[in-house]
Structure formats: C-alpha cells, structure tokens
Amino acid sequence: MFKKIGIFLQMIKFEHTVFALPFAFMGALLGSVVMFGTLPSWAQIGWVVVAMFGARSAAMGLNRLIDRVSDAKNPRTAGRAIPAGLLKVGEVVIFIAVSFFLLFWAAYKLNPLSMKLLPIAVFLLVFYSFTKRFTWACHLILGLTVALAPLGGWVAVTGTVDITAMVFYFTIVFWLAGFDVIYACQDVEFDKKEGLHSIPVRFGVAKALVIARVFHILTSVGFISLLFMTNLSWWYAAGMIIAYIILFYEHYIVTPNDLSRLQTAFFTMNGVLSIVVFSFTLIDLVVQYYK
C-alpha cells in the first residue's frame, strides 16, 4: 500500500508542490491582511492546503493520463508511472476523481465565491493538458492554471477579488510561464518529431530563452508593484532582492549552447525563490501584525 502511495506521489511530482504552495499561503496572508487587517485562521489555511493538493493532484494525474502515449516514446519520460506499467489507467482515473472531490469539498467549506469560480479552475486544469497539441502558448496557459493557487488562497480567505489579487496572479503567471519555457528547451527535438507545440519549437531555443527573460522581467515588475499596493515593508523588499538575484542566476546558468544545468535552474532555483518570497512576506506581515 505504501509503495503504491509512493508511486502516486511520484506520478504527480509531489516535490514540485514547493513551486505553488508557498504562493498559495502568500495569497491567503496578503488577502487577509489587506482586506481585514488580520492573519487568516488555521481552518482557512487548512482548507487552502486541501484545495491545493486536490487541484494539483487532479491536474498532474490528468496530464500524465493524457500524455501517456507520447511519454512512452520520449526517453526522458518513458519511466513515468503509466508508460512504465506501475499504475493502471483505471487507478489513475480514480485518483483524479478523488482529487477533484477534495478540491470541490474544500471550495464548499471556504466561501461562496470559491464555489462560483470552481468551474473556471476545473476547466483550466483539464484544458492545459491538451494545449501542447495545438499552441505554443501552452506555457502561458500553464501559468494561468498553476497561478490559481495564489489567487485561490486570496479568494479563500476574503471571498473577493480585487486589483491587488490580479496583479499577484499575473506576477505568478509570468514566473511559471518563464521557467516552463526554460524547461521545455530540453525536449525541443522530441516535440518537433511528435508535432507538439512550445515556444522553443516555434522560435528556437535562443529566442525562447529571451522570451523567458521577458516573462521574468514582468514577474519582477509585479513583485515590486505589490510592495506599493499593500502595506508590505522592508522585509518584503529584502526578499525581493534575493528573489531577483535567484532569477538572474537562473538565466545566467542556462544558455542556448549549454542546457546541462537546466534542472538546477528549473527545480532548485525556482523552489528556493518561492520559499524565499513567501518567508519574507510572512516575516513582514507577522512583524507588523504583532507590533
């Protein structure tokens, strides 16, 4: 049983939760402080975690299910659970259904707006998995999908959406799209062969890396904007300086002629960035709250 659970966690890349979960918490914190001048309750945080786990598990399960044929052909992905025969299609379908139920239940327990926005979230979670088959903008659609985590955190505790929430949302959209473009550079030859779409396939690796930089410049502008749109202070600003250094280093170590450190740029750097931004935001808000 524990082995099977481990396979499911491996299938959904549970360790990649480090990208979105800190920003989901940050959305909840910012929303609560900006709208109500208080920190979110532990119950709200708990349901945010349940919603996040359900949404991400459903999305990754769907992606693995839909991509199982192409995954089997790609040497990099042939060892994934379904093409490797570690999980049956029926088992994955049940896993997806349970994950969507968790998302639905968490939204129901939070507030009416969470329930009203749920169909949009479900649509994006399902739609993204098909986008590589027809558009190179799939990276942006991934960003729009995964960035629902911080927006969902905001909605979960406030029951509203305002301009600050949307600035935060699109800041994370461009961050995710940027590092997904970098990640896609390693599969450009396979994607061309299979007729799959991506920015590296459409524009080439060199131009794709430039586009990724532009996305991350927009991310940087978004993070700075939040400093002036909220009551965040120098703790947050210090975190932003570290985040910008991380983004710069991420682009420094990946070049069109050398993708050997792509995994470091993709997982390590972005994982550290999300934790740094959340941690400094948390410190900032807690220090102000308990003055």
PDB file of C-alpha atoms in Angstrom:
ATOM      1  CA  MET A   1       0.000   0.000   0.000  1.00  0.00           C
ATOM      2  CA  PHE A   2       2.731   2.465   0.978  1.00  0.00           C
ATOM      3  CA  LYS A   3       4.613   1.578  -2.188  1.00  0.00           C
ATOM      4  CA  LYS A   4       1.531   2.398  -4.265  1.00  0.00           C
ATOM      5  CA  ILE A   5       1.097   5.725  -2.458  1.00  0.00           C
ATOM      6  CA  GLY A   6       4.729   6.484  -3.215  1.00  0.00           C
ATOM      7  CA  ILE A   7       4.139   5.774  -6.908  1.00  0.00           C
ATOM      8  CA  PHE A   8       1.147   8.133  -6.978  1.00  0.00           C
ATOM      9  CA  LEU A   9       3.190  10.866  -5.268  1.00  0.00           C
ATOM     10  CA  GLN A  10       5.981  10.288  -7.767  1.00  0.00           C
ATOM     11  CA  MET A  11       3.484  10.491 -10.639  1.00  0.00           C
ATOM     12  CA  ILE A  12       2.242  13.926  -9.563  1.00  0.00           C
ATOM     13  CA  LYS A  13       5.778  15.122  -8.752  1.00  0.00           C
ATOM     14  CA  PHE A  14       4.783  15.881  -5.167  1.00  0.00           C
ATOM     15  CA  GLU A  15       8.101  17.615  -4.547  1.00  0.00           C
ATOM     16  CA  HIS A  16       7.141  20.242  -7.156  1.00  0.00           C
ATOM     17  CA  THR A  17       4.432  21.436  -4.765  1.00  0.00           C
ATOM     18  CA  VAL A  18       7.187  23.726  -3.483  1.00  0.00           C
ATOM     19  CA  PHE A  19       6.559  25.926  -6.532  1.00  0.00           C
ATOM     20  CA  ALA A  20       2.918  26.799  -5.883  1.00  0.00           C
ATOM     21  CA  LEU A  21       2.060  26.043  -2.239  1.00  0.00           C
ATOM     22  CA  PRO A  22       4.157  28.864  -0.720  1.00  0.00           C
ATOM     23  CA  PHE A  23       2.419  31.312  -3.056  1.00  0.00           C
ATOM     24  CA  ALA A  24      -0.993  29.884  -2.115  1.00  0.00           C
ATOM     25  CA  PHE A  25      -0.117  30.645   1.516  1.00  0.00           C
ATOM     26  CA  MET A  26       1.144  34.078   0.479  1.00  0.00           C
ATOM     27  CA  GLY A  27      -2.146  34.784  -1.303  1.00  0.00           C
ATOM     28  CA  ALA A  28      -4.072  33.859   1.835  1.00  0.00           C
ATOM     29  CA  LEU A  29      -1.827  36.010   4.031  1.00  0.00           C
ATOM     30  CA  LEU A  30      -1.905  39.054   1.769  1.00  0.00           C
ATOM     31  CA  GLY A  31      -5.635  38.818   1.197  1.00  0.00           C
ATOM     32  CA  SER A  32      -6.434  38.575   4.880  1.00  0.00           C
ATOM     33  CA  VAL A  33      -4.118  41.419   5.898  1.00  0.00           C
ATOM     34  CA  VAL A  34      -5.031  43.746   3.007  1.00  0.00           C
ATOM     35  CA  MET A  35      -8.794  43.214   3.313  1.00  0.00           C
ATOM     36  CA  PHE A  36      -9.263  42.661   7.051  1.00  0.00           C
ATOM     37  CA  GLY A  37      -6.053  43.723   8.771  1.00  0.00           C
ATOM     38  CA  THR A  38      -5.659  40.313  10.382  1.00  0.00           C
ATOM     39  CA  LEU A  39      -3.978  36.968   9.737  1.00  0.00           C
ATOM     40  CA  PRO A  40      -6.011  34.072   8.263  1.00  0.00           C
ATOM     41  CA  SER A  41      -7.338  31.386  10.595  1.00  0.00           C
ATOM     42  CA  TRP A  42      -5.756  27.943  10.825  1.00  0.00           C
ATOM     43  CA  ALA A  43      -9.002  26.469   9.480  1.00  0.00           C
ATOM     44  CA  GLN A  44      -8.757  28.628   6.367  1.00  0.00           C
ATOM     45  CA  ILE A  45      -5.119  27.664   5.856  1.00  0.00           C
ATOM     46  CA  GLY A  46      -6.055  24.006   6.276  1.00  0.00           C
ATOM     47  CA  TRP A  47      -8.726  24.146   3.576  1.00  0.00           C
ATOM     48  CA  VAL A  48      -6.337  26.027   1.291  1.00  0.00           C
ATOM     49  CA  VAL A  49      -3.917  23.098   1.644  1.00  0.00           C
ATOM     50  CA  VAL A  50      -6.686  20.589   0.855  1.00  0.00           C
ATOM     51  CA  ALA A  51      -7.792  22.594  -2.192  1.00  0.00           C
ATOM     52  CA  MET A  52      -4.213  22.966  -3.377  1.00  0.00           C
ATOM     53  CA  PHE A  53      -3.489  19.258  -3.011  1.00  0.00           C
ATOM     54  CA  GLY A  54      -6.723  18.294  -4.773  1.00  0.00           C
ATOM     55  CA  ALA A  55      -6.250  20.723  -7.666  1.00  0.00           C
ATOM     56  CA  ARG A  56      -2.614  19.908  -8.271  1.00  0.00           C
ATOM     57  CA  SER A  57      -3.130  16.151  -7.963  1.00  0.00           C
ATOM     58  CA  ALA A  58      -6.053  16.229 -10.400  1.00  0.00           C
ATOM     59  CA  ALA A  59      -4.106  18.353 -12.893  1.00  0.00           C
ATOM     60  CA  MET A  60      -0.968  16.215 -12.772  1.00  0.00           C
ATOM     61  CA  GLY A  61      -2.975  12.998 -12.927  1.00  0.00           C
ATOM     62  CA  LEU A  62      -4.831  14.262 -15.993  1.00  0.00           C
ATOM     63  CA  ASN A  63      -1.607  15.390 -17.613  1.00  0.00           C
ATOM     64  CA  ARG A  64       0.029  12.001 -17.097  1.00  0.00           C
ATOM     65  CA  LEU A  65      -3.086  10.198 -18.324  1.00  0.00           C
ATOM     66  CA  ILE A  66      -3.445  12.297 -21.481  1.00  0.00           C
ATOM     67  CA  ASP A  67       0.291  12.264 -22.266  1.00  0.00           C
ATOM     68  CA  ARG A  68       0.848   8.554 -21.587  1.00  0.00           C
ATOM     69  CA  VAL A  69       1.373   7.665 -25.274  1.00  0.00           C
ATOM     70  CA  SER A  70       3.865  10.454 -26.011  1.00  0.00           C
ATOM     71  CA  ASP A  71       5.554   9.868 -22.632  1.00  0.00           C
ATOM     72  CA  ALA A  72       6.210   6.257 -23.643  1.00  0.00           C
ATOM     73  CA  LYS A  73       8.058   7.449 -26.765  1.00  0.00           C
ATOM     74  CA  ASN A  74      10.246  10.020 -25.021  1.00  0.00           C
ATOM     75  CA  PRO A  75      13.344   8.519 -23.323  1.00  0.00           C
ATOM     76  CA  ARG A  76      13.159  11.243 -20.649  1.00  0.00           C
ATOM     77  CA  THR A  77       9.584  10.363 -19.662  1.00  0.00           C
ATOM     78  CA  ALA A  78       9.306   6.659 -20.524  1.00  0.00           C
ATOM     79  CA  GLY A  79       9.899   5.752 -16.885  1.00  0.00           C
ATOM     80  CA  ARG A  80       6.803   7.588 -15.669  1.00  0.00           C
ATOM     81  CA  ALA A  81       4.239   5.532 -13.796  1.00  0.00           C
ATOM     82  CA  ILE A  82       1.710   4.818 -16.571  1.00  0.00           C
ATOM     83  CA  PRO A  83       4.035   4.062 -19.522  1.00  0.00           C
ATOM     84  CA  ALA A  84       6.256   2.032 -17.184  1.00  0.00           C
ATOM     85  CA  GLY A  85       3.261  -0.074 -16.111  1.00  0.00           C
ATOM     86  CA  LEU A  86       3.498   0.935 -12.452  1.00  0.00           C
ATOM     87  CA  LEU A  87      -0.057   2.310 -12.477  1.00  0.00           C
ATOM     88  CA  LYS A  88      -3.091   1.228 -14.476  1.00  0.00           C
ATOM     89  CA  VAL A  89      -5.232   3.727 -16.358  1.00  0.00           C
ATOM     90  CA  GLY A  90      -8.233   2.873 -14.167  1.00  0.00           C
ATOM     91  CA  GLU A  91      -6.247   3.551 -10.998  1.00  0.00           C
ATOM     92  CA  VAL A  92      -5.230   6.966 -12.291  1.00  0.00           C
ATOM     93  CA  VAL A  93      -8.824   7.807 -13.269  1.00  0.00           C
ATOM     94  CA  ILE A  94      -9.993   7.004  -9.724  1.00  0.00           C
ATOM     95  CA  PHE A  95      -7.128   9.087  -8.321  1.00  0.00           C
ATOM     96  CA  ILE A  96      -8.177  12.048 -10.491  1.00  0.00           C
ATOM     97  CA  ALA A  97     -11.825  11.729  -9.411  1.00  0.00           C
ATOM     98  CA  VAL A  98     -10.874  11.674  -5.709  1.00  0.00           C
ATOM     99  CA  SER A  99      -8.601  14.689  -6.232  1.00  0.00           C
ATOM    100  CA  PHE A 100     -11.384  16.700  -7.872  1.00  0.00           C
ATOM    101  CA  PHE A 101     -13.692  15.756  -4.990  1.00  0.00           C
ATOM    102  CA  LEU A 102     -11.143  17.140  -2.498  1.00  0.00           C
ATOM    103  CA  LEU A 103     -10.983  20.383  -4.479  1.00  0.00           C
ATOM    104  CA  PHE A 104     -14.784  20.622  -4.599  1.00  0.00           C
ATOM    105  CA  TRP A 105     -15.167  19.920  -0.871  1.00  0.00           C
ATOM    106  CA  ALA A 106     -12.509  22.475   0.098  1.00  0.00           C
ATOM    107  CA  ALA A 107     -14.142  25.160  -2.079  1.00  0.00           C
ATOM    108  CA  TYR A 108     -17.521  24.348  -0.497  1.00  0.00           C
ATOM    109  CA  LYS A 109     -16.083  24.733   3.013  1.00  0.00           C
ATOM    110  CA  LEU A 110     -14.426  28.074   2.249  1.00  0.00           C
ATOM    111  CA  ASN A 111     -16.908  30.579   0.790  1.00  0.00           C
ATOM    112  CA  PRO A 112     -19.493  31.126  -1.994  1.00  0.00           C
ATOM    113  CA  LEU A 113     -17.055  32.826  -4.390  1.00  0.00           C
ATOM    114  CA  SER A 114     -14.736  29.817  -4.198  1.00  0.00           C
ATOM    115  CA  MET A 115     -17.624  27.646  -5.394  1.00  0.00           C
ATOM    116  CA  LYS A 116     -18.592  30.098  -8.151  1.00  0.00           C
ATOM    117  CA  LEU A 117     -15.035  30.210  -9.508  1.00  0.00           C
ATOM    118  CA  LEU A 118     -14.548  26.443  -9.239  1.00  0.00           C
ATOM    119  CA  PRO A 119     -15.789  25.673 -12.812  1.00  0.00           C
ATOM    120  CA  ILE A 120     -13.169  28.061 -14.234  1.00  0.00           C
ATOM    121  CA  ALA A 121     -10.449  26.345 -12.235  1.00  0.00           C
ATOM    122  CA  VAL A 122     -11.594  22.876 -13.311  1.00  0.00           C
ATOM    123  CA  PHE A 123     -11.757  23.973 -16.960  1.00  0.00           C
ATOM    124  CA  LEU A 124      -8.178  25.277 -16.891  1.00  0.00           C
ATOM    125  CA  LEU A 125      -6.937  22.187 -15.044  1.00  0.00           C
ATOM    126  CA  VAL A 126      -8.382  19.971 -17.780  1.00  0.00           C
ATOM    127  CA  PHE A 127      -7.690  22.263 -20.746  1.00  0.00           C
ATOM    128  CA  TYR A 128      -3.975  22.757 -20.074  1.00  0.00           C
ATOM    129  CA  SER A 129      -3.106  19.104 -20.651  1.00  0.00           C
ATOM    130  CA  PHE A 130      -4.230  19.363 -24.288  1.00  0.00           C
ATOM    131  CA  THR A 131      -2.571  22.668 -25.182  1.00  0.00           C
ATOM    132  CA  LYS A 132       0.814  21.329 -26.327  1.00  0.00           C
ATOM    133  CA  ARG A 133      -1.073  19.656 -29.156  1.00  0.00           C
ATOM    134  CA  PHE A 134      -2.167  22.889 -30.795  1.00  0.00           C
ATOM    135  CA  THR A 135      -0.460  26.043 -29.416  1.00  0.00           C
ATOM    136  CA  TRP A 136       2.991  27.274 -28.453  1.00  0.00           C
ATOM    137  CA  ALA A 137       1.264  29.455 -25.837  1.00  0.00           C
ATOM    138  CA  CYS A 138       0.903  26.344 -23.654  1.00  0.00           C
ATOM    139  CA  HIS A 139       3.429  27.814 -21.189  1.00  0.00           C
ATOM    140  CA  LEU A 140       1.201  30.816 -20.541  1.00  0.00           C
ATOM    141  CA  ILE A 141      -1.829  28.573 -20.128  1.00  0.00           C
ATOM    142  CA  LEU A 142       0.157  26.535 -17.603  1.00  0.00           C
ATOM    143  CA  GLY A 143       0.899  29.792 -15.797  1.00  0.00           C
ATOM    144  CA  LEU A 144      -2.761  30.804 -15.841  1.00  0.00           C
ATOM    145  CA  THR A 145      -3.613  27.386 -14.390  1.00  0.00           C
ATOM    146  CA  VAL A 146      -0.998  26.973 -11.656  1.00  0.00           C
ATOM    147  CA  ALA A 147      -1.248  30.632 -10.594  1.00  0.00           C
ATOM    148  CA  LEU A 148      -4.786  29.837  -9.499  1.00  0.00           C
ATOM    149  CA  ALA A 149      -3.057  28.641  -6.306  1.00  0.00           C
ATOM    150  CA  PRO A 150      -2.156  32.141  -5.026  1.00  0.00           C
ATOM    151  CA  LEU A 151      -5.376  33.635  -6.396  1.00  0.00           C
ATOM    152  CA  GLY A 152      -7.301  30.805  -4.759  1.00  0.00           C
ATOM    153  CA  GLY A 153      -5.521  31.475  -1.472  1.00  0.00           C
ATOM    154  CA  TRP A 154      -6.644  35.100  -1.671  1.00  0.00           C
ATOM    155  CA  VAL A 155     -10.248  34.199  -2.543  1.00  0.00           C
ATOM    156  CA  ALA A 156     -10.333  31.506   0.152  1.00  0.00           C
ATOM    157  CA  VAL A 157      -9.883  33.999   2.976  1.00  0.00           C
ATOM    158  CA  THR A 158     -11.504  37.134   1.508  1.00  0.00           C
ATOM    159  CA  GLY A 159     -14.350  35.897  -0.685  1.00  0.00           C
ATOM    160  CA  THR A 160     -13.446  38.700  -3.116  1.00  0.00           C
ATOM    161  CA  VAL A 161     -11.083  39.533  -5.988  1.00  0.00           C
ATOM    162  CA  ASP A 162      -9.545  42.985  -6.432  1.00  0.00           C
ATOM    163  CA  ILE A 163      -6.774  44.617  -8.467  1.00  0.00           C
ATOM    164  CA  THR A 164      -4.085  43.612  -5.955  1.00  0.00           C
ATOM    165  CA  ALA A 165      -5.126  39.971  -6.214  1.00  0.00           C
ATOM    166  CA  MET A 166      -4.985  40.128 -10.021  1.00  0.00           C
ATOM    167  CA  VAL A 167      -1.538  41.761 -10.027  1.00  0.00           C
ATOM    168  CA  PHE A 168      -0.319  38.967  -7.746  1.00  0.00           C
ATOM    169  CA  TYR A 169      -1.994  36.390 -10.009  1.00  0.00           C
ATOM    170  CA  PHE A 170      -0.324  37.592 -13.210  1.00  0.00           C
ATOM    171  CA  THR A 171       3.013  38.002 -11.434  1.00  0.00           C
ATOM    172  CA  ILE A 172       2.964  34.265 -10.760  1.00  0.00           C
ATOM    173  CA  VAL A 173       1.567  33.519 -14.247  1.00  0.00           C
ATOM    174  CA  PHE A 174       4.665  35.015 -15.879  1.00  0.00           C
ATOM    175  CA  TRP A 175       7.031  33.437 -13.344  1.00  0.00           C
ATOM    176  CA  LEU A 176       5.648  29.971 -14.084  1.00  0.00           C
ATOM    177  CA  ALA A 177       5.498  30.530 -17.843  1.00  0.00           C
ATOM    178  CA  GLY A 178       9.098  31.731 -17.821  1.00  0.00           C
ATOM    179  CA  PHE A 179      10.597  28.726 -16.124  1.00  0.00           C
ATOM    180  CA  ASP A 180       8.360  26.341 -18.085  1.00  0.00           C
ATOM    181  CA  VAL A 181       9.788  27.800 -21.313  1.00  0.00           C
ATOM    182  CA  ILE A 182      13.290  27.108 -19.984  1.00  0.00           C
ATOM    183  CA  TYR A 183      12.292  23.560 -19.018  1.00  0.00           C
ATOM    184  CA  ALA A 184      10.801  22.899 -22.474  1.00  0.00           C
ATOM    185  CA  CYS A 185      14.129  23.615 -24.177  1.00  0.00           C
ATOM    186  CA  GLN A 186      15.364  20.122 -23.328  1.00  0.00           C
ATOM    187  CA  ASP A 187      12.546  18.478 -25.309  1.00  0.00           C
ATOM    188  CA  VAL A 188      12.636  20.625 -28.436  1.00  0.00           C
ATOM    189  CA  GLU A 189      13.826  17.875 -30.813  1.00  0.00           C
ATOM    190  CA  PHE A 190      11.355  15.311 -29.479  1.00  0.00           C
ATOM    191  CA  ASP A 191       8.490  17.807 -29.593  1.00  0.00           C
ATOM    192  CA  LYS A 192       9.284  18.667 -33.222  1.00  0.00           C
ATOM    193  CA  LYS A 193       9.296  14.981 -34.127  1.00  0.00           C
ATOM    194  CA  GLU A 194       5.956  14.343 -32.405  1.00  0.00           C
ATOM    195  CA  GLY A 195       4.274  17.505 -33.692  1.00  0.00           C
ATOM    196  CA  LEU A 196       3.963  19.031 -30.217  1.00  0.00           C
ATOM    197  CA  HIS A 197       3.979  22.788 -29.703  1.00  0.00           C
ATOM    198  CA  SER A 198       6.078  25.012 -27.450  1.00  0.00           C
ATOM    199  CA  ILE A 199       7.883  28.340 -27.562  1.00  0.00           C
ATOM    200  CA  PRO A 200      11.282  26.619 -28.092  1.00  0.00           C
ATOM    201  CA  VAL A 201       9.804  24.637 -31.006  1.00  0.00           C
ATOM    202  CA  ARG A 202       8.196  27.721 -32.557  1.00  0.00           C
ATOM    203  CA  PHE A 203      11.016  30.245 -32.077  1.00  0.00           C
ATOM    204  CA  GLY A 204      14.123  28.170 -31.356  1.00  0.00           C
ATOM    205  CA  VAL A 205      15.987  27.732 -28.081  1.00  0.00           C
ATOM    206  CA  ALA A 206      17.894  31.040 -28.224  1.00  0.00           C
ATOM    207  CA  LYS A 207      14.791  33.186 -28.739  1.00  0.00           C
ATOM    208  CA  ALA A 208      12.849  31.054 -26.253  1.00  0.00           C
ATOM    209  CA  LEU A 209      15.354  31.908 -23.526  1.00  0.00           C
ATOM    210  CA  VAL A 210      14.967  35.603 -24.372  1.00  0.00           C
ATOM    211  CA  ILE A 211      11.183  35.250 -24.096  1.00  0.00           C
ATOM    212  CA  ALA A 212      11.629  33.531 -20.725  1.00  0.00           C
ATOM    213  CA  ARG A 213      13.701  36.515 -19.572  1.00  0.00           C
ATOM    214  CA  VAL A 214      10.951  38.906 -20.664  1.00  0.00           C
ATOM    215  CA  PHE A 215       8.401  36.867 -18.702  1.00  0.00           C
ATOM    216  CA  HIS A 216      10.598  37.053 -15.612  1.00  0.00           C
ATOM    217  CA  ILE A 217      11.105  40.801 -16.031  1.00  0.00           C
ATOM    218  CA  LEU A 218       7.310  41.105 -15.922  1.00  0.00           C
ATOM    219  CA  THR A 219       7.384  38.934 -12.792  1.00  0.00           C
ATOM    220  CA  SER A 220       9.890  41.316 -11.217  1.00  0.00           C
ATOM    221  CA  VAL A 221       7.680  44.313 -12.046  1.00  0.00           C
ATOM    222  CA  GLY A 222       4.715  42.518 -10.496  1.00  0.00           C
ATOM    223  CA  PHE A 223       6.532  41.762  -7.249  1.00  0.00           C
ATOM    224  CA  ILE A 224       7.664  45.388  -6.942  1.00  0.00           C
ATOM    225  CA  SER A 225       4.113  46.583  -7.650  1.00  0.00           C
ATOM    226  CA  LEU A 226       2.825  44.541  -4.708  1.00  0.00           C
ATOM    227  CA  LEU A 227       5.195  46.420  -2.420  1.00  0.00           C
ATOM    228  CA  PHE A 228       3.437  49.692  -3.267  1.00  0.00           C
ATOM    229  CA  MET A 229      -0.093  48.272  -3.449  1.00  0.00           C
ATOM    230  CA  THR A 230      -0.034  46.719   0.031  1.00  0.00           C
ATOM    231  CA  ASN A 231       1.358  47.605   3.443  1.00  0.00           C
ATOM    232  CA  LEU A 232       4.407  45.389   2.935  1.00  0.00           C
ATOM    233  CA  SER A 233       7.671  46.931   4.099  1.00  0.00           C
ATOM    234  CA  TRP A 234      11.428  46.456   4.005  1.00  0.00           C
ATOM    235  CA  TRP A 235      11.324  42.772   4.994  1.00  0.00           C
ATOM    236  CA  TYR A 236       9.429  42.038   1.788  1.00  0.00           C
ATOM    237  CA  ALA A 237      11.767  44.327  -0.176  1.00  0.00           C
ATOM    238  CA  ALA A 238      14.770  42.391   1.148  1.00  0.00           C
ATOM    239  CA  GLY A 239      13.155  39.156  -0.003  1.00  0.00           C
ATOM    240  CA  MET A 240      12.615  40.661  -3.445  1.00  0.00           C
ATOM    241  CA  ILE A 241      16.314  41.489  -3.772  1.00  0.00           C
ATOM    242  CA  ILE A 242      17.157  37.851  -3.062  1.00  0.00           C
ATOM    243  CA  ALA A 243      14.456  36.701  -5.498  1.00  0.00           C
ATOM    244  CA  TYR A 244      15.871  38.899  -8.274  1.00  0.00           C
ATOM    245  CA  ILE A 245      19.356  37.502  -7.684  1.00  0.00           C
ATOM    246  CA  ILE A 246      17.900  33.988  -7.985  1.00  0.00           C
ATOM    247  CA  LEU A 247      16.124  34.856 -11.246  1.00  0.00           C
ATOM    248  CA  PHE A 248      19.292  36.404 -12.656  1.00  0.00           C
ATOM    249  CA  TYR A 249      21.331  33.329 -11.724  1.00  0.00           C
ATOM    250  CA  GLU A 250      18.677  31.033 -13.218  1.00  0.00           C
ATOM    251  CA  HIS A 251      19.077  32.719 -16.600  1.00  0.00           C
ATOM    252  CA  TYR A 252      22.853  33.006 -16.248  1.00  0.00           C
ATOM    253  CA  ILE A 253      23.417  29.243 -15.941  1.00  0.00           C
ATOM    254  CA  VAL A 254      21.228  28.260 -18.921  1.00  0.00           C
ATOM    255  CA  THR A 255      22.372  29.220 -22.426  1.00  0.00           C
ATOM    256  CA  PRO A 256      21.354  28.048 -25.919  1.00  0.00           C
ATOM    257  CA  ASN A 257      24.614  26.097 -26.168  1.00  0.00           C
ATOM    258  CA  ASP A 258      24.598  24.673 -22.650  1.00  0.00           C
ATOM    259  CA  LEU A 259      21.442  23.214 -21.103  1.00  0.00           C
ATOM    260  CA  SER A 260      23.379  20.954 -18.725  1.00  0.00           C
ATOM    261  CA  ARG A 261      22.282  22.923 -15.648  1.00  0.00           C
ATOM    262  CA  LEU A 262      18.668  23.200 -16.723  1.00  0.00           C
ATOM    263  CA  GLN A 263      17.412  21.004 -13.867  1.00  0.00           C
ATOM    264  CA  THR A 264      19.141  23.281 -11.360  1.00  0.00           C
ATOM    265  CA  ALA A 265      17.565  26.332 -12.984  1.00  0.00           C
ATOM    266  CA  PHE A 266      14.134  24.692 -13.119  1.00  0.00           C
ATOM    267  CA  PHE A 267      13.737  22.946  -9.781  1.00  0.00           C
ATOM    268  CA  THR A 268      16.331  24.223  -7.326  1.00  0.00           C
ATOM    269  CA  MET A 269      16.278  27.925  -8.204  1.00  0.00           C
ATOM    270  CA  ASN A 270      12.509  28.250  -8.539  1.00  0.00           C
ATOM    271  CA  GLY A 271      11.849  26.160  -5.452  1.00  0.00           C
ATOM    272  CA  VAL A 272      14.170  28.389  -3.438  1.00  0.00           C
ATOM    273  CA  LEU A 273      12.595  31.528  -4.930  1.00  0.00           C
ATOM    274  CA  SER A 274       9.054  30.588  -3.901  1.00  0.00           C
ATOM    275  CA  ILE A 275      10.146  29.770  -0.356  1.00  0.00           C
ATOM    276  CA  VAL A 276      12.191  32.978  -0.064  1.00  0.00           C
ATOM    277  CA  VAL A 277       9.372  35.227  -1.294  1.00  0.00           C
ATOM    278  CA  PHE A 278       6.808  33.570   0.991  1.00  0.00           C
ATOM    279  CA  SER A 279       9.115  33.535   4.015  1.00  0.00           C
ATOM    280  CA  PHE A 280       9.996  37.224   3.797  1.00  0.00           C
ATOM    281  CA  THR A 281       6.353  38.125   3.182  1.00  0.00           C
ATOM    282  CA  LEU A 282       5.346  36.094   6.242  1.00  0.00           C
ATOM    283  CA  ILE A 283       8.012  37.737   8.408  1.00  0.00           C
ATOM    284  CA  ASP A 284       6.958  41.167   7.163  1.00  0.00           C
ATOM    285  CA  LEU A 285       3.266  40.654   7.915  1.00  0.00           C
ATOM    286  CA  VAL A 286       3.782  38.910  11.261  1.00  0.00           C
ATOM    287  CA  VAL A 287       6.180  41.626  12.481  1.00  0.00           C
ATOM    288  CA  GLN A 288       3.659  44.314  11.523  1.00  0.00           C
ATOM    289  CA  TYR A 289       0.713  42.394  12.980  1.00  0.00           C
ATOM    290  CA  TYR A 290       2.349  41.876  16.378  1.00  0.00           C
ATOM    291  CA  LYS A 291       3.795  45.391  16.752  1.00  0.00           C
TER     292      LYS A 291
END
